């Protein structure tokens, strides 16, 4: 039967805490003692124990809208800005999504239909 910390016979290792976590959540105390009713000021509290959880952020796409501008000068000449090179469609995937698609289909050998599922 596998060990809860790894393979049987394999020396397990423990994750190491980071010195500066990205986020700290303090689980507060009640405002008053439930026995005597005395107030429990936060400034007098001490850290009893610390535990850390390592996780990755939820991946979400970012929609970036590009707009070109148009303006006519006082003499009637029309000026118009241009989209960056490679931006040819009304809606298209950006370079990071294209790179991920290549990684999934070529690096991880994931079938194209499966890699396109949402």
mmCIF file of C-alpha atoms in Angstrom:
data_model
loop_
_atom_site.group_PDB
_atom_site.id
_atom_site.type_symbol
_atom_site.label_atom_id
_atom_site.label_comp_id
_atom_site.label_asym_id
_atom_site.label_seq_id
_atom_site.Cartn_x
_atom_site.Cartn_y
_atom_site.Cartn_z
ATOM 1 C CA UNK A 1 0.000 0.000 0.000
ATOM 2 C CA UNK A 2 1.424 3.422 -0.924
ATOM 3 C CA UNK A 3 2.528 5.713 1.852
ATOM 4 C CA UNK A 4 0.579 8.992 2.274
ATOM 5 C CA UNK A 5 3.852 10.875 1.746
ATOM 6 C CA UNK A 6 5.165 8.997 -1.294
ATOM 7 C CA UNK A 7 6.280 5.623 -2.574
ATOM 8 C CA UNK A 8 7.012 2.864 -0.031
ATOM 9 C CA UNK A 9 10.739 2.846 0.715
ATOM 10 C CA UNK A 10 11.235 6.357 -0.699
ATOM 11 C CA UNK A 11 12.509 8.945 1.738
ATOM 12 C CA UNK A 12 9.966 11.739 1.670
ATOM 13 C CA UNK A 13 10.772 15.430 1.782
ATOM 14 C CA UNK A 14 8.708 18.267 3.119
ATOM 15 C CA UNK A 15 7.876 21.462 1.281
ATOM 16 C CA UNK A 16 9.795 24.428 2.646
ATOM 17 C CA UNK A 17 8.060 27.605 3.766
ATOM 18 C CA UNK A 18 8.787 30.784 1.872
ATOM 19 C CA UNK A 19 10.048 33.772 3.825
ATOM 20 C CA UNK A 20 7.779 36.268 2.059
ATOM 21 C CA UNK A 21 4.375 34.780 1.081
ATOM 22 C CA UNK A 22 2.430 36.472 -1.713
ATOM 23 C CA UNK A 23 -0.673 36.728 0.444
ATOM 24 C CA UNK A 24 -1.339 36.482 4.183
ATOM 25 C CA UNK A 25 -4.747 35.623 5.593
ATOM 26 C CA UNK A 26 -5.136 36.093 9.337
ATOM 27 C CA UNK A 27 -7.875 34.073 10.986
ATOM 28 C CA UNK A 28 -9.031 36.482 13.662
ATOM 29 C CA UNK A 29 -10.174 35.986 17.207
ATOM 30 C CA UNK A 30 -13.562 37.011 18.607
ATOM 31 C CA UNK A 31 -13.766 40.580 19.887
ATOM 32 C CA UNK A 32 -14.485 39.383 23.428
ATOM 33 C CA UNK A 33 -13.672 36.392 25.631
ATOM 34 C CA UNK A 34 -16.657 34.038 25.654
ATOM 35 C CA UNK A 35 -15.946 33.281 29.329
ATOM 36 C CA UNK A 36 -15.404 36.609 31.085
ATOM 37 C CA UNK A 37 -16.453 39.083 28.382
ATOM 38 C CA UNK A 38 -13.135 40.971 28.408
ATOM 39 C CA UNK A 39 -12.185 42.584 25.080
ATOM 40 C CA UNK A 40 -9.431 40.898 23.063
ATOM 41 C CA UNK A 41 -7.630 43.756 21.237
ATOM 42 C CA UNK A 42 -5.996 42.714 17.973
ATOM 43 C CA UNK A 43 -2.856 44.678 18.880
ATOM 44 C CA UNK A 44 -2.193 42.262 21.767
ATOM 45 C CA UNK A 45 -2.565 39.109 19.633
ATOM 46 C CA UNK A 46 0.392 36.923 18.740
ATOM 47 C CA UNK A 47 0.808 34.477 15.878
ATOM 48 C CA UNK A 48 0.082 31.024 17.301
ATOM 49 C CA UNK A 49 0.891 28.979 14.201
ATOM 50 C CA UNK A 50 1.588 29.479 10.503
ATOM 51 C CA UNK A 51 0.722 27.195 7.614
ATOM 52 C CA UNK A 52 1.352 27.845 3.929
ATOM 53 C CA UNK A 53 -0.436 26.600 0.834
ATOM 54 C CA UNK A 54 1.277 26.618 -2.568
ATOM 55 C CA UNK A 55 -1.070 26.934 -5.514
ATOM 56 C CA UNK A 56 -1.157 28.383 -9.001
ATOM 57 C CA UNK A 57 -3.481 31.232 -9.997
ATOM 58 C CA UNK A 58 -6.585 30.485 -12.014
ATOM 59 C CA UNK A 59 -5.797 30.992 -15.681
ATOM 60 C CA UNK A 60 -8.067 33.542 -17.340
ATOM 61 C CA UNK A 61 -7.729 35.113 -20.731
ATOM 62 C CA UNK A 62 -7.258 38.848 -21.032
ATOM 63 C CA UNK A 63 -9.170 40.594 -23.832
ATOM 64 C CA UNK A 64 -7.185 43.510 -25.194
ATOM 65 C CA UNK A 65 -8.960 45.862 -27.590
ATOM 66 C CA UNK A 66 -6.841 47.792 -30.062
ATOM 67 C CA UNK A 67 -8.322 50.950 -31.606
ATOM 68 C CA UNK A 68 -7.091 53.055 -34.454
ATOM 69 C CA UNK A 69 -7.841 56.754 -34.512
ATOM 70 C CA UNK A 70 -8.833 59.086 -37.315
ATOM 71 C CA UNK A 71 -8.746 62.864 -37.430
ATOM 72 C CA UNK A 72 -8.944 65.521 -40.088
ATOM 73 C CA UNK A 73 -6.657 68.541 -39.847
ATOM 74 C CA UNK A 74 -7.814 72.121 -40.432
ATOM 75 C CA UNK A 75 -6.801 71.950 -44.093
ATOM 76 C CA UNK A 76 -8.863 68.808 -44.689
ATOM 77 C CA UNK A 77 -6.120 66.142 -44.726
ATOM 78 C CA UNK A 78 -7.270 62.888 -43.122
ATOM 79 C CA UNK A 79 -4.858 61.200 -40.668
ATOM 80 C CA UNK A 80 -5.405 57.631 -39.468
ATOM 81 C CA UNK A 81 -3.343 55.438 -37.153
ATOM 82 C CA UNK A 82 -2.567 51.797 -37.928
ATOM 83 C CA UNK A 83 -2.791 48.483 -36.099
ATOM 84 C CA UNK A 84 0.448 46.726 -35.104
ATOM 85 C CA UNK A 85 1.981 44.284 -37.584
ATOM 86 C CA UNK A 86 0.310 40.875 -37.456
ATOM 87 C CA UNK A 87 -3.020 42.222 -36.247
ATOM 88 C CA UNK A 88 -5.156 41.498 -39.285
ATOM 89 C CA UNK A 89 -8.469 40.138 -37.937
ATOM 90 C CA UNK A 90 -11.351 41.678 -35.987
ATOM 91 C CA UNK A 91 -10.789 39.038 -33.262
ATOM 92 C CA UNK A 92 -7.725 36.817 -33.005
ATOM 93 C CA UNK A 93 -5.566 34.875 -30.551
ATOM 94 C CA UNK A 94 -2.531 36.554 -29.050
ATOM 95 C CA UNK A 95 1.047 35.257 -28.981
ATOM 96 C CA UNK A 96 0.725 33.575 -25.560
ATOM 97 C CA UNK A 97 -2.312 31.520 -26.589
ATOM 98 C CA UNK A 98 -0.591 30.543 -29.833
ATOM 99 C CA UNK A 99 2.521 29.477 -27.888
ATOM 100 C CA UNK A 100 0.399 27.438 -25.468
ATOM 101 C CA UNK A 101 -1.323 25.696 -28.391
ATOM 102 C CA UNK A 102 2.053 24.741 -29.865
ATOM 103 C CA UNK A 103 3.257 23.490 -26.473
ATOM 104 C CA UNK A 104 0.146 21.377 -25.883
ATOM 105 C CA UNK A 105 0.028 19.822 -29.363
ATOM 106 C CA UNK A 106 3.761 19.505 -30.107
ATOM 107 C CA UNK A 107 5.436 19.364 -26.693
ATOM 108 C CA UNK A 108 2.789 17.407 -24.782
ATOM 109 C CA UNK A 109 1.425 15.563 -27.860
ATOM 110 C CA UNK A 110 -2.150 16.435 -26.902
ATOM 111 C CA UNK A 111 -4.571 15.858 -29.791
ATOM 112 C CA UNK A 112 -5.637 19.077 -31.508
ATOM 113 C CA UNK A 113 -9.366 18.559 -30.784
ATOM 114 C CA UNK A 114 -8.684 17.933 -27.095
ATOM 115 C CA UNK A 115 -6.367 20.936 -26.727
ATOM 116 C CA UNK A 116 -9.095 23.181 -28.179
ATOM 117 C CA UNK A 117 -11.714 22.117 -25.598
ATOM 118 C CA UNK A 118 -12.696 24.726 -23.047
#
